[in-house]
mmCIF file of C-alpha atoms in Angstrom:
data_model
loop_
_atom_site.group_PDB
_atom_site.id
_atom_site.type_symbol
_atom_site.label_atom_id
_atom_site.label_comp_id
_atom_site.label_asym_id
_atom_site.label_seq_id
_atom_site.Cartn_x
_atom_site.Cartn_y
_atom_site.Cartn_z
ATOM 1 C CA MET A 1 9.855 55.462 -51.835
ATOM 2 C CA GLU A 2 8.751 53.924 -55.115
ATOM 3 C CA THR A 3 11.382 51.619 -56.576
ATOM 4 C CA LYS A 4 12.299 52.634 -60.126
ATOM 5 C CA ILE A 5 12.406 50.309 -63.113
ATOM 6 C CA ILE A 6 15.498 51.596 -64.925
ATOM 7 C CA HIS A 7 15.716 51.210 -68.705
ATOM 8 C CA PRO A 8 19.146 50.108 -70.049
ATOM 9 C CA ASN A 9 19.484 53.470 -71.824
ATOM 10 C CA ASN A 10 19.407 55.128 -68.400
ATOM 11 C CA ILE A 11 22.203 53.040 -66.868
ATOM 12 C CA LYS A 12 23.880 56.210 -65.567
ATOM 13 C CA GLU A 13 20.978 56.582 -63.133
ATOM 14 C CA ALA A 14 21.826 53.146 -61.705
ATOM 15 C CA VAL A 15 25.551 53.950 -61.601
ATOM 16 C CA ASP A 16 24.960 57.197 -59.718
ATOM 17 C CA ALA A 17 22.746 55.379 -57.201
ATOM 18 C CA ILE A 18 25.443 52.777 -56.515
ATOM 19 C CA LYS A 19 28.004 55.549 -56.009
ATOM 20 C CA ARG A 20 25.666 57.213 -53.487
ATOM 21 C CA GLY A 21 25.532 53.983 -51.498
ATOM 22 C CA GLU A 22 22.028 53.005 -52.613
ATOM 23 C CA LEU A 23 20.783 49.580 -53.729
ATOM 24 C CA VAL A 24 20.156 48.680 -57.365
ATOM 25 C CA SER A 25 19.051 45.278 -58.627
ATOM 26 C CA PHE A 26 20.859 44.117 -61.753
ATOM 27 C CA PRO A 27 20.248 41.363 -64.330
ATOM 28 C CA THR A 28 22.577 38.416 -64.829
ATOM 29 C CA GLU A 29 22.347 35.233 -66.861
ATOM 30 C CA THR A 30 21.438 33.331 -63.660
ATOM 31 C CA VAL A 31 19.031 35.431 -61.538
ATOM 32 C CA TYR A 32 18.657 39.126 -60.699
ATOM 33 C CA GLY A 33 21.155 40.317 -58.110
ATOM 34 C CA LEU A 34 20.733 42.984 -55.427
ATOM 35 C CA GLY A 35 23.665 45.298 -56.014
ATOM 36 C CA ALA A 36 25.565 47.500 -53.602
ATOM 37 C CA ASP A 37 29.137 48.747 -53.452
ATOM 38 C CA ALA A 38 30.974 45.802 -51.867
ATOM 39 C CA THR A 39 33.510 48.146 -50.254
ATOM 40 C CA ASN A 40 30.803 50.282 -48.600
ATOM 41 C CA GLU A 41 29.888 48.603 -45.310
ATOM 42 C CA THR A 42 26.837 50.780 -44.747
ATOM 43 C CA ALA A 43 25.458 49.992 -48.204
ATOM 44 C CA VAL A 44 26.039 46.256 -47.788
ATOM 45 C CA LYS A 45 24.202 46.255 -44.465
ATOM 46 C CA GLN A 46 21.204 47.712 -46.300
ATOM 47 C CA VAL A 47 21.217 44.657 -48.583
ATOM 48 C CA TYR A 48 20.632 42.368 -45.607
ATOM 49 C CA LEU A 49 17.863 44.622 -44.319
ATOM 50 C CA ALA A 50 16.103 44.876 -47.688
ATOM 51 C CA LYS A 51 16.124 41.102 -48.151
ATOM 52 C CA GLY A 52 15.550 40.120 -44.535
ATOM 53 C CA ARG A 53 18.672 37.986 -44.927
ATOM 54 C CA PRO A 54 20.717 36.539 -42.002
ATOM 55 C CA SER A 55 23.914 38.568 -41.640
ATOM 56 C CA ASP A 56 26.193 35.524 -41.261
ATOM 57 C CA ASN A 57 25.405 34.357 -44.803
ATOM 58 C CA PRO A 58 28.311 35.560 -47.016
ATOM 59 C CA LEU A 59 27.756 37.487 -50.248
ATOM 60 C CA ILE A 60 29.243 36.957 -53.713
ATOM 61 C CA VAL A 61 31.396 39.797 -55.050
ATOM 62 C CA HIS A 62 30.597 40.605 -58.693
ATOM 63 C CA ILE A 63 33.409 41.920 -60.876
ATOM 64 C CA SER A 64 33.610 43.344 -64.409
ATOM 65 C CA ASN A 65 37.044 41.946 -65.335
ATOM 66 C CA LYS A 66 39.205 39.059 -64.136
ATOM 67 C CA GLU A 67 42.049 41.310 -62.996
ATOM 68 C CA GLN A 68 39.875 42.783 -60.227
ATOM 69 C CA VAL A 69 40.233 39.573 -58.221
ATOM 70 C CA ASN A 70 43.897 40.464 -57.686
ATOM 71 C CA GLU A 71 42.829 43.433 -55.561
ATOM 72 C CA PHE A 72 41.543 41.008 -52.928
ATOM 73 C CA THR A 73 43.673 37.860 -53.075
ATOM 74 C CA ASN A 74 47.276 36.797 -53.686
ATOM 75 C CA ASP A 75 46.226 33.156 -53.900
ATOM 76 C CA ILE A 76 44.849 32.216 -57.321
ATOM 77 C CA PRO A 77 45.801 28.586 -58.010
ATOM 78 C CA GLU A 78 46.620 27.546 -61.563
ATOM 79 C CA LYS A 79 43.404 25.521 -61.678
ATOM 80 C CA ALA A 80 41.420 28.607 -60.748
ATOM 81 C CA GLN A 81 43.068 30.604 -63.519
ATOM 82 C CA GLN A 82 42.085 27.897 -66.005
ATOM 83 C CA LEU A 83 38.506 28.053 -64.784
ATOM 84 C CA MET A 84 38.404 31.836 -64.983
ATOM 85 C CA ASP A 85 39.689 31.718 -68.556
ATOM 86 C CA ALA A 86 37.141 29.061 -69.523
ATOM 87 C CA PHE A 87 33.994 30.130 -67.666
ATOM 88 C CA TRP A 88 34.232 33.861 -66.970
ATOM 89 C CA PRO A 89 32.062 35.675 -67.744
ATOM 90 C CA GLY A 90 29.573 32.971 -66.804
ATOM 91 C CA PRO A 91 27.645 31.138 -64.064
ATOM 92 C CA LEU A 92 30.635 30.045 -61.981
ATOM 93 C CA THR A 93 31.590 31.509 -58.592
ATOM 94 C CA LEU A 94 35.060 30.852 -57.166
ATOM 95 C CA ILE A 95 36.038 31.134 -53.501
ATOM 96 C CA PHE A 96 39.555 32.410 -52.711
ATOM 97 C CA ASN A 97 41.597 33.208 -49.621
ATOM 98 C CA LEU A 98 41.759 36.954 -49.015
ATOM 99 C CA LYS A 99 44.986 38.941 -48.750
ATOM 100 C CA ASP A 100 43.765 39.946 -45.313
ATOM 101 C CA THR A 101 40.392 40.481 -43.709
ATOM 102 C CA SER A 102 40.548 44.250 -44.211
ATOM 103 C CA VAL A 103 40.180 44.163 -48.004
ATOM 104 C CA LEU A 104 36.417 43.593 -47.704
ATOM 105 C CA PRO A 105 33.965 44.461 -44.932
ATOM 106 C CA SER A 106 33.095 41.510 -42.698
ATOM 107 C CA VAL A 107 29.437 41.945 -43.679
ATOM 108 C CA VAL A 108 30.460 40.737 -47.162
ATOM 109 C CA THR A 109 32.499 37.732 -46.035
ATOM 110 C CA GLY A 110 30.377 36.634 -43.092
ATOM 111 C CA GLY A 111 33.482 37.046 -40.951
ATOM 112 C CA LEU A 112 35.468 34.467 -42.951
ATOM 113 C CA GLN A 113 38.993 34.839 -44.353
ATOM 114 C CA THR A 114 37.673 33.843 -47.763
ATOM 115 C CA ALA A 115 35.372 35.498 -50.291
ATOM 116 C CA ALA A 116 33.405 34.403 -53.344
ATOM 117 C CA PHE A 117 33.861 36.101 -56.734
ATOM 118 C CA ARG A 118 31.957 35.970 -60.012
ATOM 119 C CA MET A 119 32.021 37.725 -63.378
ATOM 120 C CA PRO A 120 28.426 37.623 -64.673
ATOM 121 C CA ASN A 121 27.713 37.031 -68.344
ATOM 122 C CA ASN A 122 25.539 40.084 -68.859
ATOM 123 C CA GLU A 123 26.872 43.071 -70.735
ATOM 124 C CA LEU A 124 24.523 45.540 -69.036
ATOM 125 C CA THR A 125 25.667 44.526 -65.571
ATOM 126 C CA LEU A 126 29.332 44.445 -66.577
ATOM 127 C CA GLN A 127 28.886 48.064 -67.674
ATOM 128 C CA LEU A 128 27.192 48.895 -64.365
ATOM 129 C CA ILE A 129 30.106 47.476 -62.364
ATOM 130 C CA GLU A 130 32.758 49.100 -64.539
ATOM 131 C CA GLN A 131 31.108 52.522 -64.592
ATOM 132 C CA SER A 132 30.534 52.394 -60.826
ATOM 133 C CA ASN A 133 34.330 52.044 -60.437
ATOM 134 C CA THR A 134 33.963 49.415 -57.726
ATOM 135 C CA VAL A 135 32.842 45.817 -57.256
ATOM 136 C CA LEU A 136 29.320 44.861 -56.237
ATOM 137 C CA VAL A 137 27.764 42.377 -53.884
ATOM 138 C CA GLY A 138 24.872 40.648 -55.586
ATOM 139 C CA PRO A 139 22.733 38.152 -53.666
ATOM 140 C CA SER A 140 19.449 37.275 -55.325
ATOM 141 C CA ALA A 141 17.162 40.318 -55.352
ATOM 142 C CA ASN A 142 14.240 38.750 -53.510
ATOM 143 C CA THR A 143 12.801 38.544 -50.042
ATOM 144 C CA SER A 144 14.997 35.986 -48.294
ATOM 145 C CA GLY A 145 13.557 32.470 -48.485
ATOM 146 C CA LEU A 146 11.292 33.094 -51.495
ATOM 147 C CA PRO A 147 12.007 31.882 -55.060
ATOM 148 C CA SER A 148 14.806 33.844 -56.697
ATOM 149 C CA PRO A 149 13.805 36.538 -59.224
ATOM 150 C CA THR A 150 14.399 36.009 -62.935
ATOM 151 C CA THR A 151 12.667 39.162 -64.196
ATOM 152 C CA ALA A 152 12.611 42.803 -63.112
ATOM 153 C CA LYS A 153 8.911 42.317 -62.282
ATOM 154 C CA HIS A 154 9.816 39.651 -59.705
ATOM 155 C CA VAL A 155 12.266 42.023 -58.023
ATOM 156 C CA TYR A 156 9.735 44.844 -57.969
ATOM 157 C CA HIS A 157 7.152 42.534 -56.404
ATOM 158 C CA ASP A 158 9.456 41.649 -53.497
ATOM 159 C CA LEU A 159 11.464 44.812 -52.932
ATOM 160 C CA ASN A 160 9.358 47.773 -54.053
ATOM 161 C CA GLY A 161 9.954 50.594 -51.609
ATOM 162 C CA LYS A 162 13.050 48.935 -50.152
ATOM 163 C CA ILE A 163 15.627 49.654 -52.889
ATOM 164 C CA PHE A 164 16.359 52.524 -55.274
ATOM 165 C CA GLY A 165 15.798 50.709 -58.539
ATOM 166 C CA VAL A 166 15.881 47.678 -60.824
ATOM 167 C CA LEU A 167 18.008 47.762 -63.963
ATOM 168 C CA ASP A 168 15.744 45.925 -66.402
ATOM 169 C CA GLY A 169 17.655 43.484 -68.585
ATOM 170 C CA GLY A 170 14.778 41.172 -69.476
ATOM 171 C CA ALA A 171 14.374 37.554 -68.422
ATOM 172 C CA CYS A 172 17.398 35.596 -67.174
ATOM 173 C CA GLN A 173 18.616 32.842 -69.493
ATOM 174 C CA VAL A 174 19.980 30.278 -66.993
ATOM 175 C CA GLY A 175 17.392 30.712 -64.269
ATOM 176 C CA VAL A 176 19.197 29.327 -61.188
ATOM 177 C CA GLU A 177 22.149 30.699 -59.243
ATOM 178 C CA SER A 178 25.749 30.065 -60.225
ATOM 179 C CA THR A 179 27.827 27.014 -59.399
ATOM 180 C CA VAL A 180 29.964 27.802 -56.331
ATOM 181 C CA LEU A 181 33.425 26.192 -56.245
ATOM 182 C CA ASP A 182 35.695 26.435 -53.208
ATOM 183 C CA MET A 183 39.345 26.792 -54.273
ATOM 184 C CA THR A 184 40.720 26.965 -50.708
ATOM 185 C CA SER A 185 40.727 23.328 -49.551
ATOM 186 C CA VAL A 186 43.898 22.180 -47.774
ATOM 187 C CA ASP A 187 44.533 19.298 -50.187
ATOM 188 C CA GLY A 188 44.031 21.519 -53.244
ATOM 189 C CA VAL A 189 40.986 19.621 -54.534
ATOM 190 C CA PRO A 190 38.207 22.091 -55.435
ATOM 191 C CA ILE A 191 34.841 21.468 -53.764
ATOM 192 C CA ILE A 192 31.436 22.298 -55.228
ATOM 193 C CA LEU A 193 29.417 24.010 -52.506
ATOM 194 C CA ARG A 194 26.409 24.810 -54.691
ATOM 195 C CA PRO A 195 25.506 23.147 -58.004
ATOM 196 C CA GLY A 196 24.604 25.281 -60.991
ATOM 197 C CA ALA A 197 24.678 25.404 -64.774
ATOM 198 C CA VAL A 198 28.435 24.697 -64.837
ATOM 199 C CA THR A 199 28.460 21.000 -63.977
ATOM 200 C CA LYS A 200 30.924 18.811 -62.126
ATOM 201 C CA ASP A 201 31.757 16.993 -65.366
ATOM 202 C CA GLN A 202 32.597 20.264 -67.106
ATOM 203 C CA LEU A 203 34.864 21.308 -64.247
ATOM 204 C CA SER A 204 36.569 17.925 -63.965
ATOM 205 C CA GLU A 205 37.191 17.759 -67.692
ATOM 206 C CA LEU A 206 39.196 20.963 -67.438
ATOM 207 C CA ILE A 207 41.054 20.693 -64.098
ATOM 208 C CA GLY A 208 40.812 17.063 -62.973
ATOM 209 C CA ASP A 209 39.460 15.946 -59.610
ATOM 210 C CA VAL A 210 36.560 17.994 -58.234
ATOM 211 C CA GLN A 211 34.595 16.961 -55.151
ATOM 212 C CA MET A 212 30.948 17.561 -54.316
ATOM 213 C CA ASP A 213 30.283 18.847 -50.804
ATOM 214 C CA ARG A 214 27.620 16.729 -49.101
ATOM 215 C CA HIS A 215 28.121 17.975 -45.574
ATOM 216 C CA ILE A 216 25.046 19.430 -43.908
ATOM 217 C CA LEU A 217 26.122 22.367 -41.810
ATOM 218 C CA SER A 218 25.382 22.341 -38.123
ATOM 219 C CA GLU A 219 23.688 25.394 -36.621
ATOM 220 C CA GLY A 220 26.917 26.793 -35.248
ATOM 221 C CA GLU A 221 29.046 26.395 -38.342
ATOM 222 C CA ALA A 222 29.631 29.319 -40.687
ATOM 223 C CA PRO A 223 28.750 28.674 -44.351
ATOM 224 C CA LYS A 224 31.279 29.515 -47.064
ATOM 225 C CA ALA A 225 28.645 30.008 -49.735
ATOM 226 C CA PRO A 226 25.102 31.346 -50.043
ATOM 227 C CA GLY A 227 22.302 28.807 -49.752
ATOM 228 C CA MET A 228 24.123 26.304 -47.524
ATOM 229 C CA LYS A 229 22.481 27.111 -44.212
ATOM 230 C CA TYR A 230 19.086 28.756 -44.451
ATOM 231 C CA LYS A 231 15.760 28.004 -46.131
ATOM 232 C CA HIS A 232 15.606 29.073 -49.773
ATOM 233 C CA TYR A 233 13.338 29.245 -52.807
ATOM 234 C CA SER A 234 10.045 28.391 -51.050
ATOM 235 C CA PRO A 235 6.753 29.932 -52.195
ATOM 236 C CA ASN A 236 3.917 30.299 -49.704
ATOM 237 C CA THR A 237 1.979 27.504 -51.425
ATOM 238 C CA PRO A 238 3.169 23.965 -50.506
ATOM 239 C CA VAL A 239 5.223 22.278 -53.236
ATOM 240 C CA ILE A 240 5.173 18.510 -53.770
ATOM 241 C CA MET A 241 7.730 16.826 -56.047
ATOM 242 C CA ILE A 242 6.342 14.175 -58.359
ATOM 243 C CA ASN A 243 8.336 11.326 -59.883
ATOM 244 C CA ASN A 244 7.575 11.420 -63.559
ATOM 245 C CA GLN A 245 5.589 8.221 -64.050
ATOM 246 C CA LEU A 246 2.133 9.200 -65.301
ATOM 247 C CA ASN A 247 0.311 7.225 -62.585
ATOM 248 C CA ASN A 248 2.156 9.236 -59.893
ATOM 249 C CA TRP A 249 0.969 12.507 -61.408
ATOM 250 C CA GLN A 250 -2.653 11.510 -61.802
ATOM 251 C CA GLU A 251 -2.772 9.800 -58.405
ATOM 252 C CA ALA A 252 -1.523 12.981 -56.751
ATOM 253 C CA ILE A 253 -3.977 15.189 -58.642
ATOM 254 C CA ASP A 254 -6.895 12.904 -57.781
ATOM 255 C CA PHE A 255 -5.858 12.730 -54.114
ATOM 256 C CA TYR A 256 -5.829 16.512 -53.675
ATOM 257 C CA HIS A 257 -8.935 16.945 -55.821
ATOM 258 C CA GLU A 258 -10.857 14.545 -53.566
ATOM 259 C CA THR A 259 -9.842 16.540 -50.480
ATOM 260 C CA GLY A 260 -11.146 19.742 -52.073
ATOM 261 C CA LYS A 261 -7.757 21.282 -52.844
ATOM 262 C CA ASN A 262 -6.953 23.220 -56.007
ATOM 263 C CA VAL A 263 -3.878 21.838 -57.764
ATOM 264 C CA GLY A 264 -1.291 23.721 -59.795
ATOM 265 C CA ILE A 265 0.972 21.829 -62.197
ATOM 266 C CA LEU A 266 4.614 22.773 -62.815
ATOM 267 C CA SER A 267 5.787 20.452 -65.583
ATOM 268 C CA SER A 268 6.546 19.975 -69.256
ATOM 269 C CA GLU A 269 3.824 20.485 -71.832
ATOM 270 C CA ALA A 270 4.133 16.823 -72.742
ATOM 271 C CA THR A 271 3.218 15.801 -69.185
ATOM 272 C CA ARG A 272 0.360 18.287 -68.899
ATOM 273 C CA LYS A 273 -1.367 16.955 -72.006
ATOM 274 C CA LYS A 274 -1.853 13.591 -70.276
ATOM 275 C CA LEU A 275 -3.418 14.987 -67.091
ATOM 276 C CA GLU A 276 -6.835 16.156 -65.920
ATOM 277 C CA ASN A 277 -8.555 17.692 -62.888
ATOM 278 C CA TYR A 278 -6.001 20.378 -62.038
ATOM 279 C CA THR A 279 -6.582 24.101 -61.481
ATOM 280 C CA SER A 280 -3.669 25.764 -63.252
ATOM 281 C CA PHE A 281 -0.522 25.001 -65.225
ATOM 282 C CA TYR A 282 2.895 26.579 -65.776
ATOM 283 C CA LYS A 283 5.074 25.207 -68.558
ATOM 284 C CA LEU A 284 8.665 24.400 -67.585
ATOM 285 C CA SER A 285 9.564 23.007 -71.007
ATOM 286 C CA GLU A 286 8.056 21.319 -74.033
ATOM 287 C CA ILE A 287 9.405 17.801 -73.465
ATOM 288 C CA ALA A 288 11.220 17.470 -70.117
ATOM 289 C CA ASP A 289 14.305 19.495 -71.096
ATOM 290 C CA VAL A 290 16.254 20.179 -67.897
ATOM 291 C CA SER A 291 17.986 23.352 -69.124
ATOM 292 C CA GLU A 292 14.667 24.852 -70.148
ATOM 293 C CA ALA A 293 13.016 23.671 -66.929
ATOM 294 C CA MET A 294 15.824 25.206 -64.875
ATOM 295 C CA ARG A 295 15.317 28.514 -66.691
ATOM 296 C CA HIS A 296 11.618 28.602 -65.798
ATOM 297 C CA LEU A 297 11.567 26.964 -62.352
ATOM 298 C CA PHE A 298 11.578 30.069 -60.147
ATOM 299 C CA ALA A 299 9.211 31.961 -62.456
ATOM 300 C CA GLY A 300 6.820 29.020 -62.345
ATOM 301 C CA LEU A 301 6.877 28.791 -58.568
ATOM 302 C CA ARG A 302 6.129 32.495 -58.351
ATOM 303 C CA GLU A 303 3.344 32.392 -60.938
ATOM 304 C CA LEU A 304 1.485 29.495 -59.317
ATOM 305 C CA ASP A 305 1.904 31.099 -55.877
ATOM 306 C CA GLN A 306 -0.150 34.186 -56.754
ATOM 307 C CA PRO A 307 -3.048 34.523 -54.273
ATOM 308 C CA GLU A 308 -5.598 35.252 -56.989
ATOM 309 C CA LYS A 309 -4.990 31.794 -58.492
ATOM 310 C CA LYS A 310 -6.254 30.210 -55.246
ATOM 311 C CA ILE A 311 -3.973 27.191 -55.622
ATOM 312 C CA ASP A 312 -3.617 25.016 -52.513
ATOM 313 C CA VAL A 313 -0.716 22.817 -53.640
ATOM 314 C CA ILE A 314 1.862 22.909 -56.444
ATOM 315 C CA LEU A 315 2.904 19.597 -58.011
ATOM 316 C CA ALA A 316 6.354 19.911 -59.581
ATOM 317 C CA GLU A 317 8.241 17.830 -62.125
ATOM 318 C CA THR A 318 11.494 16.131 -61.083
ATOM 319 C CA PHE A 319 14.658 15.192 -62.996
ATOM 320 C CA ASN A 320 17.492 12.760 -62.448
ATOM 321 C CA GLU A 321 20.133 14.291 -60.167
ATOM 322 C CA GLU A 322 22.963 14.383 -62.677
ATOM 323 C CA ASP A 323 24.606 17.156 -64.693
ATOM 324 C CA LYS A 324 22.243 20.168 -64.765
ATOM 325 C CA GLY A 325 19.527 18.059 -63.158
ATOM 326 C CA LEU A 326 21.536 18.287 -59.936
ATOM 327 C CA ALA A 327 21.172 22.085 -59.875
ATOM 328 C CA TYR A 328 17.476 21.914 -60.734
ATOM 329 C CA MET A 329 16.749 19.346 -58.024
ATOM 330 C CA ASN A 330 18.878 21.211 -55.468
ATOM 331 C CA ARG A 331 16.533 24.210 -55.785
ATOM 332 C CA LEU A 332 13.335 22.220 -56.095
ATOM 333 C CA LYS A 333 14.094 20.111 -53.001
ATOM 334 C CA LYS A 334 14.565 23.257 -50.927
ATOM 335 C CA ALA A 335 11.362 24.771 -52.323
ATOM 336 C CA ALA A 336 9.456 21.573 -51.573
ATOM 337 C CA ASN A 337 11.103 20.740 -48.245
ATOM 338 C CA GLN A 338 12.156 17.480 -49.936
ATOM 339 C CA LYS A 339 8.676 15.904 -49.899
ATOM 340 C CA PHE A 340 7.870 13.366 -52.617
ATOM 341 C CA PHE A 341 4.437 12.043 -53.493
#
């Protein structure tokens, strides 16, 4: 089966596929999602198979309007309503207690009594959800563990022959997955389980105290959000994070050059102009802009990982772990196995 690239004008083809229980990748402002009817257990199981994803890793439910959340939960705190009004549609996922465990298949929730919901800021995908007359699961549309896809081409590369089609909405504008905020803590203080483009400061400014989860899950503990338990975002080529002093960059390049390794550079244009003796370059930004770098991170990892480039090691630019830099570094650390030069 050849996976179809579906033009936006042919959205009905994607809608019909979802209704038949097939898988369709859809664009969002963050990354491309792998869509299936969240109420169709058989379809959702196919998502795990297509990705090679562990089945105890819960999935985010994507909705087309805020009222749809009420179909699944009776527990929307006032703070959550404020966040929905401020950030939906947008790159913020909220976790709620379910009415009961029967409202969604356990393959969606990972067997938990909670579920994660998001309204993506992409008109094409909002139309897909609405016209499908359901809600969709939407984990990143990649082979599990590899960098997330930010173009239809990335999805096709990973999942051709495994899914019905990819609804092509162009390149994603944010470039990393949504912020995940748990609204179910006993003391009522929301907890960030995954950083994203909506920052802790933005959340706190609106609703007051917000905590950052720093607990590393043990093997036997069930995660509440995607990305908390298993390896993510890693290309096949080793990735080394470089602190941004120029001598660190050149020292690393020279070290690998002397050992006969081809070096790929993932950095700003401003950094690249000062370097020599590398094999290839992918531009994250012009002058170390974290939002721009975040947008291009996954695409850069994929580009430098192509076998024909014959790159032995990727050296990647780092940012301070604050505001959006926290989301960028969260993904880069996982891609690089947290190794610094």
